[in-house]
Short mmCIF file of the C-alpha atoms (twelve columns), coordinates in Angstrom:
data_MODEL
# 
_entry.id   MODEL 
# 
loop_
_atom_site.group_PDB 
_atom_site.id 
_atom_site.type_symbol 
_atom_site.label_atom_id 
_atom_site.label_alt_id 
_atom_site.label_comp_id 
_atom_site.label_asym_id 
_atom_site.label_seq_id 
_atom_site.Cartn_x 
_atom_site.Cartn_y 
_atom_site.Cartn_z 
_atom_site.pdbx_PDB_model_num 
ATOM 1   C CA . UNK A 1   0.000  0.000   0.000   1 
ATOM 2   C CA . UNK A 2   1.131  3.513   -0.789  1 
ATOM 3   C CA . UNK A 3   0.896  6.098   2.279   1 
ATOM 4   C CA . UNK A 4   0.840  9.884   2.426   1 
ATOM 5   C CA . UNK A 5   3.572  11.424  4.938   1 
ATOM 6   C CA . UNK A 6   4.271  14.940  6.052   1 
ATOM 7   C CA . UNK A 7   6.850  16.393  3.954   1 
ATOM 8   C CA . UNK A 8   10.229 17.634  6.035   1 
ATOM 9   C CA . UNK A 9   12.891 18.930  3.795   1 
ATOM 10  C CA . UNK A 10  15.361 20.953  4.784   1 
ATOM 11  C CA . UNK A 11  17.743 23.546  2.284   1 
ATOM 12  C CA . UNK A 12  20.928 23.541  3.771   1 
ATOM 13  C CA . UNK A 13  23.194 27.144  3.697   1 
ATOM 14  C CA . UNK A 14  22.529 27.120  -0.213  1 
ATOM 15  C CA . UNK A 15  25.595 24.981  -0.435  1 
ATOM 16  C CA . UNK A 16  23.304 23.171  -3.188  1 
ATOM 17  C CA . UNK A 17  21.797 20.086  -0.437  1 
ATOM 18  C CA . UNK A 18  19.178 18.964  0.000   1 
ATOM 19  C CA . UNK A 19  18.016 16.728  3.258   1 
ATOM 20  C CA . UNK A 20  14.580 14.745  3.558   1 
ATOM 21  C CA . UNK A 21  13.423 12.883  5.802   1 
ATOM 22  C CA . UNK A 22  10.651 10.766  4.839   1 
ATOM 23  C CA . UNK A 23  9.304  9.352   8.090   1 
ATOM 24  C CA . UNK A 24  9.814  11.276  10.867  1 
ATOM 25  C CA . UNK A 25  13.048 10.638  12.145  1 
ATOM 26  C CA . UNK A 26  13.759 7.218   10.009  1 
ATOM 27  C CA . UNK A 27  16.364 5.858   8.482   1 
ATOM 28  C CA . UNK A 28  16.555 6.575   4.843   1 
ATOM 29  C CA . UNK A 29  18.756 5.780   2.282   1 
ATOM 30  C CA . UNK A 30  18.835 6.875   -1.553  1 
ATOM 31  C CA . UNK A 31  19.885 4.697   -4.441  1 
ATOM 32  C CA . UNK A 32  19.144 6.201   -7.456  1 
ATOM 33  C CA . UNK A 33  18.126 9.103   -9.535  1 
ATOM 34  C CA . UNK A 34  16.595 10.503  -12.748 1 
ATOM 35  C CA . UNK A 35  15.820 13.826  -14.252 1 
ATOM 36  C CA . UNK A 36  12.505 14.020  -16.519 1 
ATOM 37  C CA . UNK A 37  12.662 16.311  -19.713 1 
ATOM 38  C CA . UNK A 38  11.301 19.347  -17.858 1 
ATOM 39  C CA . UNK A 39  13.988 19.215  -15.451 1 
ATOM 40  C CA . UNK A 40  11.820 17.598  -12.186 1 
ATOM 41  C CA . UNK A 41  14.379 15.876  -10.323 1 
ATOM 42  C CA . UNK A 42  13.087 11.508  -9.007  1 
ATOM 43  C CA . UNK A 43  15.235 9.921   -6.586  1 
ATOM 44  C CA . UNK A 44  14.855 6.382   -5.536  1 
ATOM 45  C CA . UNK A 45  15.650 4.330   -2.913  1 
ATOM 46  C CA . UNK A 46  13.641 2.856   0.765   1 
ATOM 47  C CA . UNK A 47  13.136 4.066   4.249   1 
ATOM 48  C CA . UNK A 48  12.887 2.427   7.555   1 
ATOM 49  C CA . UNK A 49  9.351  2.758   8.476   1 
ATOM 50  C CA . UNK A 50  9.439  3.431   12.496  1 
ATOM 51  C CA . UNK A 51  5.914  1.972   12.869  1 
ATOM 52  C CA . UNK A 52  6.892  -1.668  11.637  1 
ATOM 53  C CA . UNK A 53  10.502 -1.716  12.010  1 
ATOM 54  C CA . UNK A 54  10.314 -2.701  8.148   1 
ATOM 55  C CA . UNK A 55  12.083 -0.975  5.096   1 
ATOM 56  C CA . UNK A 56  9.721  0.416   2.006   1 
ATOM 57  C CA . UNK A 57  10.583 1.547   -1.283  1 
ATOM 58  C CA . UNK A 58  10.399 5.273   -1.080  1 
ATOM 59  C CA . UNK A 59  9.987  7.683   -4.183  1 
ATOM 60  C CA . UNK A 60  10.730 11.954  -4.322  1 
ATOM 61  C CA . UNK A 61  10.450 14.405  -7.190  1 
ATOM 62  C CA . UNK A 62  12.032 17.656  -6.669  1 
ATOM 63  C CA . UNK A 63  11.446 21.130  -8.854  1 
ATOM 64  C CA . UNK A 64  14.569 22.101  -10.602 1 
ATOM 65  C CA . UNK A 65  15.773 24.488  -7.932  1 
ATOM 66  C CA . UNK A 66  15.635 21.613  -4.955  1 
ATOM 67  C CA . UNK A 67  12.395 22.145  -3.373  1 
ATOM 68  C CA . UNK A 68  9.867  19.524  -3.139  1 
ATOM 69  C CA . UNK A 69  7.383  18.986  -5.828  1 
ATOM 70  C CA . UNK A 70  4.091  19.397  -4.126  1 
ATOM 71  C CA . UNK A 71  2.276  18.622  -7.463  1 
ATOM 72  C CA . UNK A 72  3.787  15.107  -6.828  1 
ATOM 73  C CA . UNK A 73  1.274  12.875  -3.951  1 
ATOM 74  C CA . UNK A 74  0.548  16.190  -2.663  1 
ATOM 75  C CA . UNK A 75  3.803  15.557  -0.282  1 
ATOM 76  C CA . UNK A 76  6.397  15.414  -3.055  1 
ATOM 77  C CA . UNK A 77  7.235  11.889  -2.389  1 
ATOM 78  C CA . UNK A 78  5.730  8.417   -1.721  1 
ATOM 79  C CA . UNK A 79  6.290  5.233   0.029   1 
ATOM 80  C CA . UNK A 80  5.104  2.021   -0.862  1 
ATOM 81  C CA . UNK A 81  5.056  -1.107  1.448   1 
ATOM 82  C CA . UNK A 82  5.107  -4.164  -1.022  1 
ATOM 83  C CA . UNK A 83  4.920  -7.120  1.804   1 
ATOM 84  C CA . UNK A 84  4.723  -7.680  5.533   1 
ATOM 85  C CA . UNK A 85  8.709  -7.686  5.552   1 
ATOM 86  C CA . UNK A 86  11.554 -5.716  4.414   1 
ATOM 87  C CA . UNK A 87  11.638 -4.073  0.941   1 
ATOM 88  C CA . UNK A 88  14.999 -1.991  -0.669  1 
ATOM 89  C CA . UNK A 89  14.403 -0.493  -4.224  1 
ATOM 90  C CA . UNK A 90  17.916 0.134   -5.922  1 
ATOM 91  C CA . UNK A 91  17.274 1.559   -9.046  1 
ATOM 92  C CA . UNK A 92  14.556 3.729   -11.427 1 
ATOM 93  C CA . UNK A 93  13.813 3.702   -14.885 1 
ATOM 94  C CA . UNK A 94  11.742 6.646   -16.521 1 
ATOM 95  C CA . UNK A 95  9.221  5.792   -19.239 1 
ATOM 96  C CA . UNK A 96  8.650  7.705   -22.489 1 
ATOM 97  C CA . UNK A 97  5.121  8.122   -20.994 1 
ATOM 98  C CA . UNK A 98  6.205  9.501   -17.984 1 
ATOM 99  C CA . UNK A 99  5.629  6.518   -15.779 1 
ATOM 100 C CA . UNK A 100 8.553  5.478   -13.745 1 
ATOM 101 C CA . UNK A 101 9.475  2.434   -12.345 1 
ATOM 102 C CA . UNK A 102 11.383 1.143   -9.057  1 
ATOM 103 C CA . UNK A 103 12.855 -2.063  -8.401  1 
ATOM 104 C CA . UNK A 104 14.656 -3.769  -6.393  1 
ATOM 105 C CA . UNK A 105 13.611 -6.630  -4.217  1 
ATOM 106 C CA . UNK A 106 11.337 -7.562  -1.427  1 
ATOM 107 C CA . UNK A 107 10.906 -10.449 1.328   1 
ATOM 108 C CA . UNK A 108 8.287  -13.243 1.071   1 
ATOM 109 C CA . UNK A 109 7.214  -14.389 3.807   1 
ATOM 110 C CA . UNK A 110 6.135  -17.643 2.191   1 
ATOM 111 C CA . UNK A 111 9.533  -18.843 1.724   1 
ATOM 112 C CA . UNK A 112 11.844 -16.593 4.109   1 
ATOM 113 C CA . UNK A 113 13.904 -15.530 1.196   1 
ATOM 114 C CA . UNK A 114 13.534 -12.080 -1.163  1 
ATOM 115 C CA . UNK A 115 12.161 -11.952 -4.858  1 
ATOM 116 C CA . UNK A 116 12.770 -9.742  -7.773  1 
ATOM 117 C CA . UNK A 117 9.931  -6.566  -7.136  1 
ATOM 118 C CA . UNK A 118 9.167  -4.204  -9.673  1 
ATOM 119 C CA . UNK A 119 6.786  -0.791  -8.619  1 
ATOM 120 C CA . UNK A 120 5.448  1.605   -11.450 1 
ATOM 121 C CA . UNK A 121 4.023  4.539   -10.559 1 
ATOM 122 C CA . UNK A 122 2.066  7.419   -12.468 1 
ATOM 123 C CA . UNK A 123 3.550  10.972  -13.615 1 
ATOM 124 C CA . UNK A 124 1.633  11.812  -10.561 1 
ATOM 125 C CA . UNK A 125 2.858  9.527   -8.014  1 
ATOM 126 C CA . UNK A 126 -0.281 6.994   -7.930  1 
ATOM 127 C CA . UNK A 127 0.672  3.311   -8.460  1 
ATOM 128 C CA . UNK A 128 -0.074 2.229   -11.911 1 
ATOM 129 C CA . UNK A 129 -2.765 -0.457  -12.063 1 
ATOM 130 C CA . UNK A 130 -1.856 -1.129  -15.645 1 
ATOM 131 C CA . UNK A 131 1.133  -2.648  -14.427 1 
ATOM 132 C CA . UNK A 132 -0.003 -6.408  -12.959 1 
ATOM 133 C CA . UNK A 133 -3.536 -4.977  -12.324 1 
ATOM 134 C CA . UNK A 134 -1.706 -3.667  -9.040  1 
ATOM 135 C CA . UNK A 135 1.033  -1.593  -10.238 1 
ATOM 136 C CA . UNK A 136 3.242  -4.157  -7.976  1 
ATOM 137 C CA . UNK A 137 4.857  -7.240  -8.878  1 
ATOM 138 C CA . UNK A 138 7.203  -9.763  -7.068  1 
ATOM 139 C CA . UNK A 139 9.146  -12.778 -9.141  1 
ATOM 140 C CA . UNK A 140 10.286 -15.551 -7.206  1 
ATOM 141 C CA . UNK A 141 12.706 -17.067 -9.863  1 
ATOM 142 C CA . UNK A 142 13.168 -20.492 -9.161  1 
ATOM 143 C CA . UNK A 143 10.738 -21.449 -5.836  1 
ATOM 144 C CA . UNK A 144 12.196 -20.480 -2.550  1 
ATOM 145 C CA . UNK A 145 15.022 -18.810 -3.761  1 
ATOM 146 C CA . UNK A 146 16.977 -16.016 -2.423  1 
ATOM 147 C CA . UNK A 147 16.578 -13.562 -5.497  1 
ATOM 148 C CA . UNK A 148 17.815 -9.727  -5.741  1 
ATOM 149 C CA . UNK A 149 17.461 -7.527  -8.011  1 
ATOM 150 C CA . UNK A 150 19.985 -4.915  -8.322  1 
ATOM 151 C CA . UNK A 151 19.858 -3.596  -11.688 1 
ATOM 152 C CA . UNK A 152 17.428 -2.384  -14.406 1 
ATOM 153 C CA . UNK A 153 17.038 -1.049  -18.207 1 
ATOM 154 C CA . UNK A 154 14.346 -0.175  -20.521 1 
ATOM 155 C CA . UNK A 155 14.808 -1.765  -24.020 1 
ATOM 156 C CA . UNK A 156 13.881 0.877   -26.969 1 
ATOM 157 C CA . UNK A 157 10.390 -1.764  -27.191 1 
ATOM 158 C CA . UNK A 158 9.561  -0.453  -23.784 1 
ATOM 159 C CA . UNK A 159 10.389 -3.859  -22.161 1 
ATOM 160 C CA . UNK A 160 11.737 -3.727  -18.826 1 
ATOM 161 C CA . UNK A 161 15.379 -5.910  -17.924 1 
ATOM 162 C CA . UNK A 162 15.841 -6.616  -14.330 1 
ATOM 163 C CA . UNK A 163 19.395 -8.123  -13.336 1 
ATOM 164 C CA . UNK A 164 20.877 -9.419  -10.461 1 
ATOM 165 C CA . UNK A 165 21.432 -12.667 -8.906  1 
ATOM 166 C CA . UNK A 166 19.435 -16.120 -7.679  1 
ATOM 167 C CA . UNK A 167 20.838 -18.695 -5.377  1 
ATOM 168 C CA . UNK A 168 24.465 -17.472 -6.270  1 
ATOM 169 C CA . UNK A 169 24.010 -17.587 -10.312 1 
ATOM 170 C CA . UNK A 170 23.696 -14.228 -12.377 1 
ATOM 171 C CA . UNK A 171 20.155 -13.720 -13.467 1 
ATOM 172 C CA . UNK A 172 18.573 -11.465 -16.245 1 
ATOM 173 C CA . UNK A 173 14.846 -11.238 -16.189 1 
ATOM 174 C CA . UNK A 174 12.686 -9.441  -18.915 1 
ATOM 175 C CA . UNK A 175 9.123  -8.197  -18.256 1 
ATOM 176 C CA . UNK A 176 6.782  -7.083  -21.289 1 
ATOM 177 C CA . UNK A 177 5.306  -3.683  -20.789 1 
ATOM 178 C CA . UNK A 178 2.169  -4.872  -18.770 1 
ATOM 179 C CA . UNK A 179 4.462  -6.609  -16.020 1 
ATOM 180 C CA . UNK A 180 4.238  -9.815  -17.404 1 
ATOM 181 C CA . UNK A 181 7.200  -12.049 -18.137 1 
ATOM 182 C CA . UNK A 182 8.647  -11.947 -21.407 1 
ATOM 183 C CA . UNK A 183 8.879  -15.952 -22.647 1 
ATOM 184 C CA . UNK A 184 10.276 -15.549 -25.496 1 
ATOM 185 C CA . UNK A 185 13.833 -14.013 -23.075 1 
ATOM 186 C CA . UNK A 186 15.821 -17.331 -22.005 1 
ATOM 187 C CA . UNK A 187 13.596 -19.879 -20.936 1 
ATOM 188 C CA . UNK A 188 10.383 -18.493 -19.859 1 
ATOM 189 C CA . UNK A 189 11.782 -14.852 -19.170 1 
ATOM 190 C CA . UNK A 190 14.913 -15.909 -17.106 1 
ATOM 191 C CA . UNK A 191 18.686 -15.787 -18.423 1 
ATOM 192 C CA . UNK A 192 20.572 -17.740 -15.029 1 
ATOM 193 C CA . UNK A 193 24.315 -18.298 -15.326 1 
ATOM 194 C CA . UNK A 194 26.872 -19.297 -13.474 1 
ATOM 195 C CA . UNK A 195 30.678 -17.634 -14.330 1 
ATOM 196 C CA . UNK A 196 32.441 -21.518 -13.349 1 
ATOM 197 C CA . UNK A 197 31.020 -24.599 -11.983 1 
ATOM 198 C CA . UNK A 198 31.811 -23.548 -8.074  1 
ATOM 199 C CA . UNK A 199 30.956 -19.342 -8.377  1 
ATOM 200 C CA . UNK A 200 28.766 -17.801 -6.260  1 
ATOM 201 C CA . UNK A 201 27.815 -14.850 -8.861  1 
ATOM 202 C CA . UNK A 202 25.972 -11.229 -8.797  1 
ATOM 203 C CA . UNK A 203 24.577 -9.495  -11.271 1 
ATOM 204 C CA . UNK A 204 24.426 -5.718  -10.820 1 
ATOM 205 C CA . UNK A 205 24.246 -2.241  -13.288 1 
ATOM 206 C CA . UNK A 206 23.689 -2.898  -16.493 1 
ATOM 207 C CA . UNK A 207 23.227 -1.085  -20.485 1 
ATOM 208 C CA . UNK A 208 21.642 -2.165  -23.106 1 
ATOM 209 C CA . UNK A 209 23.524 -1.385  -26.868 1 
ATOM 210 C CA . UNK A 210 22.157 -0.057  -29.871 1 
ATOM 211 C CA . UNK A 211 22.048 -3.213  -31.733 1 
ATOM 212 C CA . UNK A 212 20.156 -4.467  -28.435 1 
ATOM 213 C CA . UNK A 213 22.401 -6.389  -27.123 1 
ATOM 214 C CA . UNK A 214 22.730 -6.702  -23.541 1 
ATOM 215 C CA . UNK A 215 25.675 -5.993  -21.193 1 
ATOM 216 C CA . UNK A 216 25.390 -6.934  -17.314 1 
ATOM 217 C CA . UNK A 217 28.077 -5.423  -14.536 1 
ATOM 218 C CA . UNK A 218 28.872 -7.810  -11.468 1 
ATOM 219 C CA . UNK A 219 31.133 -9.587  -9.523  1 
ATOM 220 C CA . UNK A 220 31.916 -13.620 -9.025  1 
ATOM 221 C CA . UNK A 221 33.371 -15.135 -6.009  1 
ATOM 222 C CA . UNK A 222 35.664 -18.617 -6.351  1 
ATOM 223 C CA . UNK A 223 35.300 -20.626 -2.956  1 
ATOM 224 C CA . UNK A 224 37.695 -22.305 -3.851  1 
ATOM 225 C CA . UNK A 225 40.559 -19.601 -4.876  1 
ATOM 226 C CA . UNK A 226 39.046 -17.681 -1.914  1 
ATOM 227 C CA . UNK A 227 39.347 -14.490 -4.712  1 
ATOM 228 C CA . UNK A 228 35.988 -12.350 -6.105  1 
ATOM 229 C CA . UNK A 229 36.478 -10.957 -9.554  1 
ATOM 230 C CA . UNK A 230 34.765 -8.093  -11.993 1 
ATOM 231 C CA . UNK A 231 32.357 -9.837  -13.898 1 
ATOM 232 C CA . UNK A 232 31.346 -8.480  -17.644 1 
ATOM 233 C CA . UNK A 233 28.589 -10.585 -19.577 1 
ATOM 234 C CA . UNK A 234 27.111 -10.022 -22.472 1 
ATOM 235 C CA . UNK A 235 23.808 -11.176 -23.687 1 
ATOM 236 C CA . UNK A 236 21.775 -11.151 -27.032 1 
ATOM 237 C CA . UNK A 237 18.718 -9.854  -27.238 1 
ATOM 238 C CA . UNK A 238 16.944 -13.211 -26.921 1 
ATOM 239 C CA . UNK A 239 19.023 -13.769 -23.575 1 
ATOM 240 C CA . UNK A 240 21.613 -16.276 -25.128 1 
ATOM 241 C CA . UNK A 241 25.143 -15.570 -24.139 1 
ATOM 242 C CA . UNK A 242 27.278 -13.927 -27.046 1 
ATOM 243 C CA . UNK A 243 29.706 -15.810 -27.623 1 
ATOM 244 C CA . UNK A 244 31.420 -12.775 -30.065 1 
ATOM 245 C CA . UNK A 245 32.276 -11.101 -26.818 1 
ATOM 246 C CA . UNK A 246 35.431 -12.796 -25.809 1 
ATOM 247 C CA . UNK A 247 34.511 -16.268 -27.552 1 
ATOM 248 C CA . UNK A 248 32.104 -17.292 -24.301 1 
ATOM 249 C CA . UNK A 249 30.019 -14.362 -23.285 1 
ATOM 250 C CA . UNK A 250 31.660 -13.832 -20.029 1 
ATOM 251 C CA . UNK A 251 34.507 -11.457 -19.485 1 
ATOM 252 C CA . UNK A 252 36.384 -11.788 -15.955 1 
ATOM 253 C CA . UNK A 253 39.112 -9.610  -14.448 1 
ATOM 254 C CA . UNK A 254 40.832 -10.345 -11.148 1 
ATOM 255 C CA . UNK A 255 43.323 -7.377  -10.025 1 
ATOM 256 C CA . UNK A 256 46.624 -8.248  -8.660  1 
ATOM 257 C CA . UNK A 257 47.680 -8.036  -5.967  1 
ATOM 258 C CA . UNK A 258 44.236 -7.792  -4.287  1 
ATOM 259 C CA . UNK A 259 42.080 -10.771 -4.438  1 
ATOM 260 C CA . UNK A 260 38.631 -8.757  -3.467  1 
ATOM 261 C CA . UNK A 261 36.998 -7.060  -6.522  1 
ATOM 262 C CA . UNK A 262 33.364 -5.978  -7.305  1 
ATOM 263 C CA . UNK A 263 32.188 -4.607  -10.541 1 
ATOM 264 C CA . UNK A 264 29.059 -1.953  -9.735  1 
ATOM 265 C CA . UNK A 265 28.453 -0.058  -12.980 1 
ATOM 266 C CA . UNK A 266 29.266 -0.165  -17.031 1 
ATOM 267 C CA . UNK A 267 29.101 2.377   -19.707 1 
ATOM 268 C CA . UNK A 268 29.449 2.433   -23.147 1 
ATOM 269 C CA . UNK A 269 31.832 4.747   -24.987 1 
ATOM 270 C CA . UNK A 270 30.291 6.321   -28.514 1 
ATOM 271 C CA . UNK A 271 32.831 3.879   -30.165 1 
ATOM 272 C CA . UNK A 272 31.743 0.941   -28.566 1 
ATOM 273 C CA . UNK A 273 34.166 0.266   -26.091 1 
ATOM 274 C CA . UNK A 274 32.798 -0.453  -22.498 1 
ATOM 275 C CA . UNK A 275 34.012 0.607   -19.278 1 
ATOM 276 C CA . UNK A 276 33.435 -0.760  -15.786 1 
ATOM 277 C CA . UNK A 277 33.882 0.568   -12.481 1 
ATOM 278 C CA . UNK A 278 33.920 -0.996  -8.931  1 
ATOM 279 C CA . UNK A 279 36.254 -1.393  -6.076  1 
ATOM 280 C CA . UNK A 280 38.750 -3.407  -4.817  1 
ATOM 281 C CA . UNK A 281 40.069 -4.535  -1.813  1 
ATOM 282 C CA . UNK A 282 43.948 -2.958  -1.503  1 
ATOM 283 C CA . UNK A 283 46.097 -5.072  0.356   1 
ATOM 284 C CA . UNK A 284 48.570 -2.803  1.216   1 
ATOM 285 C CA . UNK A 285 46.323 -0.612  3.042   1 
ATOM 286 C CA . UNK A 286 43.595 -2.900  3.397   1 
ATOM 287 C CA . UNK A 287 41.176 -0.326  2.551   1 
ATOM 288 C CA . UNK A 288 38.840 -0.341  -0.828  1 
ATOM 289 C CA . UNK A 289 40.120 1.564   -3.930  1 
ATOM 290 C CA . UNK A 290 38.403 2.560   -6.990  1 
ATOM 291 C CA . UNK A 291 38.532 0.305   -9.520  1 
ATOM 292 C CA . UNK A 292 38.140 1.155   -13.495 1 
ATOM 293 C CA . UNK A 293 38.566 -0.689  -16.025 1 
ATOM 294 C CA . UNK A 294 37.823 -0.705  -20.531 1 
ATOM 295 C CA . UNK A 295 37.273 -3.298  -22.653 1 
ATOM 296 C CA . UNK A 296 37.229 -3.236  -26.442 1 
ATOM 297 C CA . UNK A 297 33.622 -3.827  -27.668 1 
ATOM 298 C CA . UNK A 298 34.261 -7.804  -28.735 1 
ATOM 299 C CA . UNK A 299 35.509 -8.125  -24.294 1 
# 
């Protein structure tokens, strides 16, 4: 259910912040952003509802100049609590239309674990019944699995990708523009794969190309080598691996010295190159660096 809150924003010494706080006194945390073509400002993310102890995904549009859009669930933001447990949205797309999507996941209580959840909402911040006949929807991938979903992109057909990761395998997951899954993606609207036969795997940011081809941003972790590695796959637009991108698909990189690397975000360069960016853990210091790295377009 979506609930109305007081808004408290605060502009701080016109240093250019902004601070919200969208229960009173809760714990919130922002994950994402997006700027419609008149300049309105969406960020994403979930709050710690103090009533129920429980996390929600939480939804703000600002005006150009900071303030809170008013226009926007008469509050400037909204919060939407998908189950009786915890829920963390991660990411937002923004429609042609308008509409805008979060997703992330959320906990069922049916199984004890978390499924892929998708939210779309109206320009004006109502949920969009359109979407599942609810506006919500929740994918448990393969039946009391533990299922994230970290990433997201909007296909130039409107159809929604969801990555992220399943019992330890990467996972792709592609919804049709009503919410439902996309069977003809994969094998009934999942792409699952594991980076070796012993990986425990995460799928995280990813872009689609022009020629629709699909690149997902992640990490893999060898129990046996004890060492977690950038992770670069790339997908065709039926959710086969392409094997043209460094003869398997798969790309992996494993800095040296450190043996602790995650991939969190790709890009792709006007001439096709990609680049990847994470963090690593730095031995010498045993602190996290930054963590860049480009690939040619064929991995």
């Amino acid at each position: 259910m979506s609930s109305i809150t007081p808004p408290i924003i605060q502009l701080i010494d016109n240093l250019g912040l902004v601070n919200n706080d969208i229960f009173s006194n809760s714990i919130d945390t922002g994950r994402s952003v997006a700027v419609q073509l008149d300049g309105k400002i969406l960020q994403g993310g979930y709050s710690i509802n103090p009533l129920t102890g429980n996390s929600e995904f939480v939804l703000a549009r600002y005006n150009p100049d900071g303030s809170v859009d008013l226009s926007f669930n008469s509050t400037g933001k909204v919060t939407t609590d998908i189950t009786s447990g915890s829920d963390s949205a991660l990411n937002i797309l923004l429609q042609t239309d308008g509409k805008i999507i979060l997703s992330g996941w959320c906990f069922n209580a049916a199984t004890g674990n978390y499924d892929f959840a998708l939210v779309r909402y109206n320009s004006d911040a109502s949920l969009d019944t359109s979407f599942n006949g609810t506006g919500i929807i929740t994918t448990d991938i393969s039946g009391n699995s533990a299922d994230y979903g970290r990433g997201s992109a909007l296909q130039a057909d409107g159809k929604i990708l969801i990555s992220g990761d399943t019992n330890g395998q990467l996972t792709l997951v592609r919804y049709n523009i009503d919410g439902s899954l996309d069977t003809s993606f994969g094998i009934n609207g999942f792409a699952i794969n594991h980076m070796s036969s012993n990986s425990i795997d995460n799928g995280r940011r990813m872009v689609v190309q022009a020629d629709g081809k699909i690149l997902v941003s992640g990490d893999s972790y060898d129990p046996i080598t004890l060492t977690n590695q950038f992770v670069l796959v790339r997908y065709n637009s039926d959710g086969s691996l392409d094997t043209s991108f460094n003869g398997s698909g798969i790309e992996t990189q494993q800095f040296i010295p450190s043996l602790n690397a995650c991939g969190r975000g790709v890009a792709l360069q006007a001439d096709g190159k990609v680049v990847e960016c994470g963090d690593l853990l730095n031995p010498a210091t045993s602190n996290s660096d930054i963590a860049v790295v480009r690939y040619n377009a064929d991995g």
